[in-house]
PDB file of C-alpha atoms in Angstrom:
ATOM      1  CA  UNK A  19     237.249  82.224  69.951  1.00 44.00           C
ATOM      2  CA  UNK A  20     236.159  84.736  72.224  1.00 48.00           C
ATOM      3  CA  UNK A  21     235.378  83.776  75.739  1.00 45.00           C
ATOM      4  CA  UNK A  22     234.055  85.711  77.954  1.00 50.00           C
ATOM      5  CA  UNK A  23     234.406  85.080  81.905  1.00 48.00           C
ATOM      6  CA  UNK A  24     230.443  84.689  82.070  1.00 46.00           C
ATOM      7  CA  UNK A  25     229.892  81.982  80.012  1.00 47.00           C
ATOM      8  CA  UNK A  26     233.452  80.058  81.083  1.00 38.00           C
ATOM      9  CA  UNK A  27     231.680  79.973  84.849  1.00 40.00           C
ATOM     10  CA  UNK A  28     228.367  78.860  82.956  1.00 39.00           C
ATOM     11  CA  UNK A  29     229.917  75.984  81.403  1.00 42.00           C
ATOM     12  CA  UNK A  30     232.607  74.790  84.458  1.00 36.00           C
ATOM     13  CA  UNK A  31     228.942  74.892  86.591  1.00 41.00           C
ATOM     14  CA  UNK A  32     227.191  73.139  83.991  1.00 41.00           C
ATOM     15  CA  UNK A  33     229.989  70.262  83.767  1.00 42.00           C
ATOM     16  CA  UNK A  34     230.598  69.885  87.055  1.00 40.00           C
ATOM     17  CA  UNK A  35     226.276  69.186  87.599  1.00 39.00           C
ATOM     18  CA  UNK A  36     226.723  66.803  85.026  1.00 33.00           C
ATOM     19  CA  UNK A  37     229.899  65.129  86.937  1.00 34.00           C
ATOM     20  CA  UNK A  38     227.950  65.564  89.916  1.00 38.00           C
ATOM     21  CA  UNK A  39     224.969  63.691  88.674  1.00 39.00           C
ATOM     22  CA  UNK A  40     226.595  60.846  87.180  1.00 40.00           C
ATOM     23  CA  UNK A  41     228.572  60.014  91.101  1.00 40.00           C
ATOM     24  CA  UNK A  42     226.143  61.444  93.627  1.00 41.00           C
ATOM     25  CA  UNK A  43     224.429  58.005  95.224  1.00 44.00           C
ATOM     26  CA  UNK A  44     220.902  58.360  94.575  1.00 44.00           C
ATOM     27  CA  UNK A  45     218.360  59.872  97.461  1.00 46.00           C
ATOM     28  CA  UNK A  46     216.524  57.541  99.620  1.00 55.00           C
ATOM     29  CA  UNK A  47     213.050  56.901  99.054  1.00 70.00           C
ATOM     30  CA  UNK A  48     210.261  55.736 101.559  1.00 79.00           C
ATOM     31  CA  UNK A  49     209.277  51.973 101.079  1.00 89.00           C
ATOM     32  CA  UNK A  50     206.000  51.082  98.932  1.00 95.00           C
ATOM     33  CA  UNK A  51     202.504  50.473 100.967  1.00 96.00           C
ATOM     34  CA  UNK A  52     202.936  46.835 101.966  1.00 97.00           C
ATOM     35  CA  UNK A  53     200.747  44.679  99.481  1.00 97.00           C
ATOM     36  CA  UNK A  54     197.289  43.382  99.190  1.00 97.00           C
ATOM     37  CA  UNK A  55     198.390  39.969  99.956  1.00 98.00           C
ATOM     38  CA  UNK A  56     200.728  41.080 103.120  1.00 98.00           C
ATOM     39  CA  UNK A  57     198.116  42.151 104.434  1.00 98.00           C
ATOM     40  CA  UNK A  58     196.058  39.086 103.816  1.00 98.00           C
ATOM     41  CA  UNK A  59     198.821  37.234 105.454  1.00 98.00           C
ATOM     42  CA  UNK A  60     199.364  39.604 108.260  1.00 98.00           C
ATOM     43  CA  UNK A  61     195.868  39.144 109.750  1.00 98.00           C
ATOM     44  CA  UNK A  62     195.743  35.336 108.562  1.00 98.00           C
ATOM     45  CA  UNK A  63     199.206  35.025 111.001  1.00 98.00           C
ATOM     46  CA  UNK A  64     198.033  31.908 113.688  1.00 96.00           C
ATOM     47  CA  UNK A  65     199.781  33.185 116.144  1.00 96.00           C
ATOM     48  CA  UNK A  66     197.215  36.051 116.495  1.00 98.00           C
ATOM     49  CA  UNK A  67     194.955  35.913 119.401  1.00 97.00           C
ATOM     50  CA  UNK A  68     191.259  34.427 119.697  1.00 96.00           C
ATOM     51  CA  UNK A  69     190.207  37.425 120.926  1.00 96.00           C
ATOM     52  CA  UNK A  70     191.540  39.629 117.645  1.00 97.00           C
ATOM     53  CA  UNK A  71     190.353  37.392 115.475  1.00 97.00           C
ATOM     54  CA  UNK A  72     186.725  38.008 117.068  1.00 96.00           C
ATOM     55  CA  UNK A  73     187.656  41.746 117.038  1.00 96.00           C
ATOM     56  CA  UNK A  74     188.620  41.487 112.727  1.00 97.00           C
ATOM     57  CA  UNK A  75     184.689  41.116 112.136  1.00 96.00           C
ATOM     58  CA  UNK A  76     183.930  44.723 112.964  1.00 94.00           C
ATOM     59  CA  UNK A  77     186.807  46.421 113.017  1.00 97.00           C
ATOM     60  CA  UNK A  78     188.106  45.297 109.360  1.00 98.00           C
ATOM     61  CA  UNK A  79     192.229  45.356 109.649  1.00 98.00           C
ATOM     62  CA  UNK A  80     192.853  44.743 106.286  1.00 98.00           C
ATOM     63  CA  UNK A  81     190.628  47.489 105.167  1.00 98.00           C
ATOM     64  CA  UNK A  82     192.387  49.695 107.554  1.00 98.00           C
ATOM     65  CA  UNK A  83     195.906  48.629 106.886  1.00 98.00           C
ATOM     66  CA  UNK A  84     195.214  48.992 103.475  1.00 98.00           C
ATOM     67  CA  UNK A  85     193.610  52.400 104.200  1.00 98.00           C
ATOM     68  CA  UNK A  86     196.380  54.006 106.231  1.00 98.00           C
ATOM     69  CA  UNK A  87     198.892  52.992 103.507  1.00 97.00           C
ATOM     70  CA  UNK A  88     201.549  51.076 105.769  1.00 97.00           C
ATOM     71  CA  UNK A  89     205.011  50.979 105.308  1.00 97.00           C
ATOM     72  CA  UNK A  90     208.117  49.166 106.254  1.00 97.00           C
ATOM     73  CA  UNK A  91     210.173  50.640 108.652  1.00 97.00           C
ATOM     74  CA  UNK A  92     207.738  53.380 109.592  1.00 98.00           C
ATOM     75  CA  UNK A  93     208.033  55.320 113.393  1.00 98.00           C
ATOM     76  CA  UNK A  94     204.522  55.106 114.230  1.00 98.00           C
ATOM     77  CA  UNK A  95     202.303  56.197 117.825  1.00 98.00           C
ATOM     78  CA  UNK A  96     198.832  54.729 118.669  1.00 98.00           C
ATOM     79  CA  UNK A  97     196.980  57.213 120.442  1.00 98.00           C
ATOM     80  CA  UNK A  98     194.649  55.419 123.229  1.00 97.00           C
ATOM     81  CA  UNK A  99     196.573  52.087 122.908  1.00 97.00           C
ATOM     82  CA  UNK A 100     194.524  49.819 125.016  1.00 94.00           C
ATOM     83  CA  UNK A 101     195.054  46.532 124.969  1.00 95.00           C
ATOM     84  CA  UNK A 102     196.851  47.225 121.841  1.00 97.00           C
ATOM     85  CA  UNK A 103     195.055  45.559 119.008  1.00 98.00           C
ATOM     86  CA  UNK A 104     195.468  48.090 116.682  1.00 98.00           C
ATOM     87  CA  UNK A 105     199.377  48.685 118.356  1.00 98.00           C
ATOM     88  CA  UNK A 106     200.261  45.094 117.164  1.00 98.00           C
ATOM     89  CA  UNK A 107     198.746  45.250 113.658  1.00 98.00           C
ATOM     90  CA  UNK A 108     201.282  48.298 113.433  1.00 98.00           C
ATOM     91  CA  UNK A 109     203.912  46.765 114.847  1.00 98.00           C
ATOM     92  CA  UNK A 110     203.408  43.447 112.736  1.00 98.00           C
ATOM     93  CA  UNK A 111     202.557  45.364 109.423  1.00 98.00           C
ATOM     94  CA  UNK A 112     205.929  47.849 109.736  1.00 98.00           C
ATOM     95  CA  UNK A 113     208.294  45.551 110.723  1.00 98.00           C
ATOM     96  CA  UNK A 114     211.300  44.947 112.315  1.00 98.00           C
ATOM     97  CA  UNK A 115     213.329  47.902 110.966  1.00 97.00           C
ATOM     98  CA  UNK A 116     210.448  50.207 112.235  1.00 98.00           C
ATOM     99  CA  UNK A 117     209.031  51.518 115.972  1.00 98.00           C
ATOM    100  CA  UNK A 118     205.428  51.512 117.315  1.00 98.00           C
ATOM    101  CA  UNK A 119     204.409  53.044 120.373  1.00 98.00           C
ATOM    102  CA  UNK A 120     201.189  52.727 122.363  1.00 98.00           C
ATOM    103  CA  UNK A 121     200.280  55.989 124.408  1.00 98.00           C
ATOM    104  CA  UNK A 122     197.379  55.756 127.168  1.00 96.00           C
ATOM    105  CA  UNK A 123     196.742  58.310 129.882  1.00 93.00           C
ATOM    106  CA  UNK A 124     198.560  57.444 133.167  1.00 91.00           C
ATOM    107  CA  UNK A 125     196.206  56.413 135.791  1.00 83.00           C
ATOM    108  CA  UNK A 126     196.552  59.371 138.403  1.00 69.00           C
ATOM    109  CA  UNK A 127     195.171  61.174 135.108  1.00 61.00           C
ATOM    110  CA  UNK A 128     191.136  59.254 136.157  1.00 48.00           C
ATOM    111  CA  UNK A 129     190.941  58.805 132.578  1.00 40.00           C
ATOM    112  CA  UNK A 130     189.120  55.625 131.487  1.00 39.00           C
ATOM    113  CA  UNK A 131     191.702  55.244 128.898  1.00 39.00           C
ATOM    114  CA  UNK A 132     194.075  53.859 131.460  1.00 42.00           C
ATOM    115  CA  UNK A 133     191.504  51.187 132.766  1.00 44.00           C
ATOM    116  CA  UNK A 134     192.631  47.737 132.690  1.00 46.00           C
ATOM    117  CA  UNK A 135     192.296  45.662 129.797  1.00 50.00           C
ATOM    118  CA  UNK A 136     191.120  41.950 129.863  1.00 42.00           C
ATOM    119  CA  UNK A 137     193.972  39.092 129.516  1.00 39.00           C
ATOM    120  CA  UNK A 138     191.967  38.938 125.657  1.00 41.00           C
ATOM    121  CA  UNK A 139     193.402  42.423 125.258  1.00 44.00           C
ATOM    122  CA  UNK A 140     189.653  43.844 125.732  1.00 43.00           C
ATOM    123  CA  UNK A 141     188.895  46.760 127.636  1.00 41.00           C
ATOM    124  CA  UNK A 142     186.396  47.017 130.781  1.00 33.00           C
ATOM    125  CA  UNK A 143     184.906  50.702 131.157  1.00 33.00           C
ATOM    126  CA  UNK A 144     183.494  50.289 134.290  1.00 28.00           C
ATOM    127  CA  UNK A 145     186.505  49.321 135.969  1.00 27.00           C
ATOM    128  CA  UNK A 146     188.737  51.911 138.114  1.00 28.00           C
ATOM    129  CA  UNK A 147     192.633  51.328 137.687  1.00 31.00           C
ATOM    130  CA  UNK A 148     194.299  48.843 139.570  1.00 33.00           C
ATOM    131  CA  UNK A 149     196.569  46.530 140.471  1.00 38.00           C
ATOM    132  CA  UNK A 150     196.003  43.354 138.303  1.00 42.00           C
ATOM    133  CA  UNK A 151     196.337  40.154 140.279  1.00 44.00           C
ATOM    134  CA  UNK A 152     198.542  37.236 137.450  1.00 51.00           C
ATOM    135  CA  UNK A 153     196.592  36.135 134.539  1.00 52.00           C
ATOM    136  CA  UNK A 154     193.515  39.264 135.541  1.00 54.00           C
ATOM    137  CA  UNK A 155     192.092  42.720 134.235  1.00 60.00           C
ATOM    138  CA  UNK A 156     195.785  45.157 133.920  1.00 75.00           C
ATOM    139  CA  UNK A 157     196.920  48.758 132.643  1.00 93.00           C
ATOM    140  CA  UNK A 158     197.085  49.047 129.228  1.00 94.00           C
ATOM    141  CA  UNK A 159     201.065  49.560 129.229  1.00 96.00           C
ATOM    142  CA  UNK A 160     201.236  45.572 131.106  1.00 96.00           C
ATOM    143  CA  UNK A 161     198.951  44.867 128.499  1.00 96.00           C
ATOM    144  CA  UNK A 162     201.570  45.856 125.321  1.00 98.00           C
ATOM    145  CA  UNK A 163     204.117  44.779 127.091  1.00 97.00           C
ATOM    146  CA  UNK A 164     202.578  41.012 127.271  1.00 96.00           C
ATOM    147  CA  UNK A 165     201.993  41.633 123.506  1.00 98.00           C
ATOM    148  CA  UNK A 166     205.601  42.683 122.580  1.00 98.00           C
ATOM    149  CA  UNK A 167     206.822  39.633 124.477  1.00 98.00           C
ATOM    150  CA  UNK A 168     204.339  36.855 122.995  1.00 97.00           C
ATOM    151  CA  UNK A 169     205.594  38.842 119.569  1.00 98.00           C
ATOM    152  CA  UNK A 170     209.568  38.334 120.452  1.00 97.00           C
ATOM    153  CA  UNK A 171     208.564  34.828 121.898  1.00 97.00           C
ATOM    154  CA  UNK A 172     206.752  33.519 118.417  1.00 96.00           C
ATOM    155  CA  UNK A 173     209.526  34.929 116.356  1.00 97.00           C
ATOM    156  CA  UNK A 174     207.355  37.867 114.430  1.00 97.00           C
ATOM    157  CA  UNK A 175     209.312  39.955 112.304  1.00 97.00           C
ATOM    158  CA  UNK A 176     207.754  43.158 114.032  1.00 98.00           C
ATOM    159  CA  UNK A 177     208.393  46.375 115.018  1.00 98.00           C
ATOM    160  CA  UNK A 178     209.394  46.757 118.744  1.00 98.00           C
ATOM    161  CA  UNK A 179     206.070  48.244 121.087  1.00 98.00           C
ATOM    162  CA  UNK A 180     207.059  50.699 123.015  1.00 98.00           C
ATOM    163  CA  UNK A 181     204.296  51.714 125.926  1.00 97.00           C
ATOM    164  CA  UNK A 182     204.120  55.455 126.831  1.00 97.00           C
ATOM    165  CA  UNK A 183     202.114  56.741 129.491  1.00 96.00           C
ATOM    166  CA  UNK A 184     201.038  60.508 128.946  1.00 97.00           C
ATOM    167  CA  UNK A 185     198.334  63.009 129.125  1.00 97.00           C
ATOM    168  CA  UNK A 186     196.236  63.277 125.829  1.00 97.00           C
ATOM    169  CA  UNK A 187     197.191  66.392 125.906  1.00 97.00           C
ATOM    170  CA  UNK A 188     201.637  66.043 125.615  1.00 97.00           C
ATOM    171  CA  UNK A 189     201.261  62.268 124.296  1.00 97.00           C
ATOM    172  CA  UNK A 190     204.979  62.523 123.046  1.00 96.00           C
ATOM    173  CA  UNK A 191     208.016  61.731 124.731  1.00 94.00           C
ATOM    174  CA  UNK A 192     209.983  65.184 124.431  1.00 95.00           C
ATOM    175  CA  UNK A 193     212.661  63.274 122.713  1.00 96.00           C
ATOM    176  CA  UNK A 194     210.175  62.471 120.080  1.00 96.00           C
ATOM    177  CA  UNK A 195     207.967  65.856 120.196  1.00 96.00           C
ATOM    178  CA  UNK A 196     209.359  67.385 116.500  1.00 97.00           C
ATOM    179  CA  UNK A 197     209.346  65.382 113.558  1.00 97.00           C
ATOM    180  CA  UNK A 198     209.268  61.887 114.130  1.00 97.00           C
ATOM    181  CA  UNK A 199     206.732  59.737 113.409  1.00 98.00           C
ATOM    182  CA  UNK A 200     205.201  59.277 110.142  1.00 98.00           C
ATOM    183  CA  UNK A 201     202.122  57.521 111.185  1.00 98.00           C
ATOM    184  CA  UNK A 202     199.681  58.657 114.461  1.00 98.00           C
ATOM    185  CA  UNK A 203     196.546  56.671 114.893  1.00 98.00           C
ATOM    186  CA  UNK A 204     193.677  57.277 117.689  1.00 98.00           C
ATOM    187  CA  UNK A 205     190.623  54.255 117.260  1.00 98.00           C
ATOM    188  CA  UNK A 206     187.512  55.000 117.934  1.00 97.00           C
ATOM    189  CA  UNK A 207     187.993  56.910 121.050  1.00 96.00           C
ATOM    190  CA  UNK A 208     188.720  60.817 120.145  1.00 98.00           C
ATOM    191  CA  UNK A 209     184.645  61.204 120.983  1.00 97.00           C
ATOM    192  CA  UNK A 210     185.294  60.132 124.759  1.00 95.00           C
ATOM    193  CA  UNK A 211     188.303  62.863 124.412  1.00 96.00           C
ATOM    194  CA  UNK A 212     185.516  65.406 125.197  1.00 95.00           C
ATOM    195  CA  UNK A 213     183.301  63.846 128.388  1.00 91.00           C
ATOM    196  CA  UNK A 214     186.655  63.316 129.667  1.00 92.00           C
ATOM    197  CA  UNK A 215     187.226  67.424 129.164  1.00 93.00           C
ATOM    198  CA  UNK A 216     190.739  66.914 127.403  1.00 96.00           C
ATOM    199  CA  UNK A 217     192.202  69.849 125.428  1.00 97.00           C
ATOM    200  CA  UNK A 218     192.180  68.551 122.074  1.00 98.00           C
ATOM    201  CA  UNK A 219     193.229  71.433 120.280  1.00 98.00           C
ATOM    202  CA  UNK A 220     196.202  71.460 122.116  1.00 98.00           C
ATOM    203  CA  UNK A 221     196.413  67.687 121.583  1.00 98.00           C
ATOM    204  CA  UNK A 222     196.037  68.002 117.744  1.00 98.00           C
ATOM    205  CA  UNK A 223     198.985  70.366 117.821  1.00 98.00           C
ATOM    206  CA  UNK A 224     201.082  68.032 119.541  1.00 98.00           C
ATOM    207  CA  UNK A 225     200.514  65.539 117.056  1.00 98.00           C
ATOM    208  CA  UNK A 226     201.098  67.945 113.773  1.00 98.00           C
ATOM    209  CA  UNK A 227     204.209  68.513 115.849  1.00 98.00           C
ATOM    210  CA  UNK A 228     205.676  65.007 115.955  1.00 98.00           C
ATOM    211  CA  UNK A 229     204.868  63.942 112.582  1.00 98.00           C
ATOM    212  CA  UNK A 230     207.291  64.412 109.615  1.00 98.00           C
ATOM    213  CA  UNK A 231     206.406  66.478 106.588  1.00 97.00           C
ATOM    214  CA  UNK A 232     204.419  64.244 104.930  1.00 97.00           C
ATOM    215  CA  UNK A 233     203.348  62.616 107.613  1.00 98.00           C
ATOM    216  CA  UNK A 234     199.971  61.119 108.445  1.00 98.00           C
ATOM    217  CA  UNK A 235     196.860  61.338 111.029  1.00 98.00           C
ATOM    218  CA  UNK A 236     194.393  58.557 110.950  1.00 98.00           C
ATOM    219  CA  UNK A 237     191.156  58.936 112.882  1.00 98.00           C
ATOM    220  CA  UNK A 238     187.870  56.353 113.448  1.00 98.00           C
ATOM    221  CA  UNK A 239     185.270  56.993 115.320  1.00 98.00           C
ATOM    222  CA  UNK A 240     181.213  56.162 115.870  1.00 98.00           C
ATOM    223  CA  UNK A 241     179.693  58.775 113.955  1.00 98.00           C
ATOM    224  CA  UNK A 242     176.871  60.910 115.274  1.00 98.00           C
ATOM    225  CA  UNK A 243     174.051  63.058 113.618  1.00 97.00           C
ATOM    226  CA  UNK A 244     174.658  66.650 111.747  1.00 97.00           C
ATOM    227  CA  UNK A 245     174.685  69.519 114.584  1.00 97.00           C
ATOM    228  CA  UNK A 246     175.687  66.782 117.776  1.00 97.00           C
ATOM    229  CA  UNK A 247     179.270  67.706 117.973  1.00 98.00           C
ATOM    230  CA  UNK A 248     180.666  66.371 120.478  1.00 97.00           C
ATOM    231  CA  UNK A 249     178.115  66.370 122.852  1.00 96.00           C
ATOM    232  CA  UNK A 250     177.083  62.525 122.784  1.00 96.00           C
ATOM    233  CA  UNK A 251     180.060  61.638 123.560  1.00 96.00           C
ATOM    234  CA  UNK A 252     179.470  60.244 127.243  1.00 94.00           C
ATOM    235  CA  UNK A 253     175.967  58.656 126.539  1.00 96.00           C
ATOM    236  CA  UNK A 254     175.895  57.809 122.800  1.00 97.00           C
ATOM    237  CA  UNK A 255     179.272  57.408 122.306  1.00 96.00           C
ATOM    238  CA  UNK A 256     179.175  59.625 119.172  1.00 98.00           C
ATOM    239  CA  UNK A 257     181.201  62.172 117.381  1.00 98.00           C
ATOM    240  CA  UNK A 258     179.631  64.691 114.739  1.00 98.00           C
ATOM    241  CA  UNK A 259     182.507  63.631 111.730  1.00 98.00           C
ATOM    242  CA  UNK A 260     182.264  66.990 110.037  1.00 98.00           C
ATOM    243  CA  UNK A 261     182.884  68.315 113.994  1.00 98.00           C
ATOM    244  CA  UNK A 262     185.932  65.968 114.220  1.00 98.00           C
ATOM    245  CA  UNK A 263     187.489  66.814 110.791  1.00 98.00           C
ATOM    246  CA  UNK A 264     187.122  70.805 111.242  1.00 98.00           C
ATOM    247  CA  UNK A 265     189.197  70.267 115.226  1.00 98.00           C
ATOM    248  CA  UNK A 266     191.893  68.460 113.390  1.00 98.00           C
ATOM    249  CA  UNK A 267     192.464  70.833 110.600  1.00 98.00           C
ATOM    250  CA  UNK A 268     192.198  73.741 112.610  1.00 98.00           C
ATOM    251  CA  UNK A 269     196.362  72.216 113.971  1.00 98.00           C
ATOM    252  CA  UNK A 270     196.801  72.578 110.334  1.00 98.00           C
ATOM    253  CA  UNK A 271     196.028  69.051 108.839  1.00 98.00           C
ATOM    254  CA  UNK A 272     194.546  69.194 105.189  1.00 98.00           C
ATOM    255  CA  UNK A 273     192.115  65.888 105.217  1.00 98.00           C
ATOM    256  CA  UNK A 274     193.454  63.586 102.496  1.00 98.00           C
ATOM    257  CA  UNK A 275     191.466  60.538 101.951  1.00 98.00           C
ATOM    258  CA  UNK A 276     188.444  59.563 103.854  1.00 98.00           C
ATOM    259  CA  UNK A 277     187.451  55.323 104.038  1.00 98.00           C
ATOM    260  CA  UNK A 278     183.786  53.854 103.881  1.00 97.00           C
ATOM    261  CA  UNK A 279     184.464  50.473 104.638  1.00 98.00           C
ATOM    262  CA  UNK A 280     183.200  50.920 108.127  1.00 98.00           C
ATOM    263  CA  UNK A 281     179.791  53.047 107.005  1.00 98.00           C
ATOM    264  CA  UNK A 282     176.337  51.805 107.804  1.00 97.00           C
ATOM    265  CA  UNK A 283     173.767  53.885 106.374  1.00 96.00           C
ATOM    266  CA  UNK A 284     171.173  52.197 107.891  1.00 96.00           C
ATOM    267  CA  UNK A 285     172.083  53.231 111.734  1.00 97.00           C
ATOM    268  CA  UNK A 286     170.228  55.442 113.024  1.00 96.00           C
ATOM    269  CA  UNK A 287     172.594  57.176 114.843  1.00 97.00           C
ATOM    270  CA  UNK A 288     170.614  57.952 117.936  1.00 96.00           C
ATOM    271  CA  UNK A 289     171.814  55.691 120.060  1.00 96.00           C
ATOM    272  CA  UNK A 290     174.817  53.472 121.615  1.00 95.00           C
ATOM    273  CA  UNK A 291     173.931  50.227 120.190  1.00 93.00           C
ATOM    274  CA  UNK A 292     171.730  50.528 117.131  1.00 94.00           C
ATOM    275  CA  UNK A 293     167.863  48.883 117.729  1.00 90.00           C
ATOM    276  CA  UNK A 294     167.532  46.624 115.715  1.00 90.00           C
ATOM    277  CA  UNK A 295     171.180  45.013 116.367  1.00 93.00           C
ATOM    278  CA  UNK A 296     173.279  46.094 113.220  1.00 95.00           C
ATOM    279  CA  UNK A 297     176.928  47.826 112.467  1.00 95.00           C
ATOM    280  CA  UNK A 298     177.652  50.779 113.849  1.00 97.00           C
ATOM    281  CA  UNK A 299     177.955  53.463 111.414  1.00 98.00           C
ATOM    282  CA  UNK A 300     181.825  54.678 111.414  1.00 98.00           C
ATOM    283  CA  UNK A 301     183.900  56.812 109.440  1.00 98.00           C
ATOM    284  CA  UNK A 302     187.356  56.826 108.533  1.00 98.00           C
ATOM    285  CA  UNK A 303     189.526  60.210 107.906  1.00 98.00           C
ATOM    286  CA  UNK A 304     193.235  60.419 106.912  1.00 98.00           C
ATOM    287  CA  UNK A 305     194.947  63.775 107.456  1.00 98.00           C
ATOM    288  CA  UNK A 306     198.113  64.984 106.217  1.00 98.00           C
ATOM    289  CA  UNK A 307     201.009  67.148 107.366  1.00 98.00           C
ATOM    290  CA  UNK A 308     201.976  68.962 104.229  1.00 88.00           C
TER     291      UNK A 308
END
C-alpha cells in the first residue's frame, strides 16, 4: 500500500481528535433562566418586606425577572441601587454562588441618587444627604447593607450585596471594569441621568466594558412623547424610549428583546402623574453585548 506522508499526518490528526473527543471533560455551560415557579416563589418569600410587597403592584418583579432571563450564579451590578429593591430581587433570584452589587453616586457627587432612603427602603427626593440618626432616612449603601444583613440573618440562599459608591460616569470598581458581569440593570432612573448633566455616553461605554460577551443591559424607564428626548427629564420625569435605545447602542449594544408588561397606552404622557390617576406608561429594553 502506498502511503504517502500527507495522508499518514491526515489520519494520526484525525485519530488523535477522535481520542481527544472521547477524554476531553465537556465545556461548561451557563445555568438555565431560573423557572416560572422560582420566580413565583422568590417574590412569594415572607421574609420580604411590607414595603416591597407594596412596591410588586407597579413595578411587576416576576415579569421582570422573567424578562431579564436570570441565572444562577450570575455577577450582576444595579445601576442607581437605592434602597435596593431591585438589588435584592437580584441577589435572591442568582443565588448564593453568584455576586450583586448596588452602585449609587457618592454624596460629594450632589446627585439625588445618593439621597437617603426610608427605613421601608423608599427613596425621599427632596432630601439633601445626611447623616441618618438609628432607625431614620440613610445613604443608599447603609441601606443595602441593612438588606444584605436581614438576608444573612433569615438564612436566604442569596447572592452577597456588595454597595459601591461611584460616579455614573466610572460605576465600576477598576478591578471589575473588563469583562465581568453578565447582568447590568439601571430602574427607572437613566431619564434623571440628564437634569443631573451626567455623561452618559461615557457611562454606556463603561458598562459595554464590564459586561462579558454575551452579556446583558436592562433598562426601564417612564416613557415620554416622540421628539421629547430627554428634555422632561427634571419636570415630567420622562425619557423619549426611541432617544434612550439610540444612546445605548451608540456604546455598541444591539437591542435584543424589548418587554410590555409595564405599557399603558392610555397615559397621556404629558405629565408626572397621569390625570386621571392610572399606570404610568413604561417600557422595558434588553441590550446585548455581542
Amino acid at each position: 500500500m502506498n502511503i504517502t506522508r500527507k495522508s499518514l499526518l491526515v489520519s494520526l490528526a484525525a485519530g488523535a481528535g477522535l481520542f481527544h473527543g472521547r477524554l476531553a471533560p465537556a465545556q461548561p455551560t451557563d445555568p438555565a433562566p431560573i423557572s416560572p415557579e422560582r420566580i413565583a416563589q422568590i417574590v412569594a418569600s415572607p421574609d420580604r418586606s411590607a414595603a416591597d410587597r407594596t412596591n410588586d403592584l407597579r413595578r411587576k418583579p416576576a415579569e421582570m425577572l422573567a424578562f431579564i432571563g436570570i441565572r444562577p450564579g450570575m455577577t450582576a451590578l444595579d445601576l442607581s441601587a437605592a434602597g435596593g429593591y431591585t438589588t435584592e430581587l437580584l441577589a435572591r433570584a442568582i443565588g448564593p454562588s453568584g455576586m450583586v452589587y448596588g452602585q449609587s453616586r457618592p454624596p460629594n457627587a450632589g446627585s439625588q441618587f445618593t439621597r437617603p432612603v426610608s427605613p421601608e427602603g423608599n427613596s425621599h427626593p427632596n432630601m439633601a444627604p445626611a447623616a441618618a440618626p438609628p432607625g431614620g432616612p440613610r445613604p443608599s449603601p447603609v441601606a443595602l447593607a441593612e438588606r444584605d444583613a436581614r438576608l444573612r440573618a433569615a438564612g436566604v440562599a442569596a447572592a452577597p450585596i456588595v454597595a459601591v459608591s461611584r460616579p455614573f460616569e466610572d460605576p465600576v470598581p477598576p478591578e471589575l471594569a473588563e469583562g465581568r458581569f453578565d447582568l447590568v440593570t439601571l430602574m427607572f432612573n437613566y431619564h434623571d441621568l440628564g437634569h443631573l448633566g451626567t455623561d452618559r455616553a461615557m457611562m454606556n461605554r463603561a458598562v459595554f466594558r464590564a459586561l462579558k460577551p454575551g452579556g446583558i443591559y436592562v433598562i426601564a424607564d417612564h416613557a415620554g412623547r416622540p421628539g421629547t428626548g430627554i428634555s422632561e427629564a427634571g419636570t415630567l420625569h420622562r425619557i423619549e424610549e426611541d432617544f434612550l435605545r439610540n444612546e445605548v447602542e451608540a456604546a455598541g449594544f444591539r437591542l435584543v428583546a424589548t418587554g410590555d408588561f409595564l405599557r399603558n397606552p392610555n397615559d397621556p404622557r404629558d405629565r408626572n402623574t397621569p390625570d386621571p390617576p392610572q399606570p404610568k406608561d413604561e417600557f422595558v429594553l434588553k441590550f446585548g453585548k455581542h
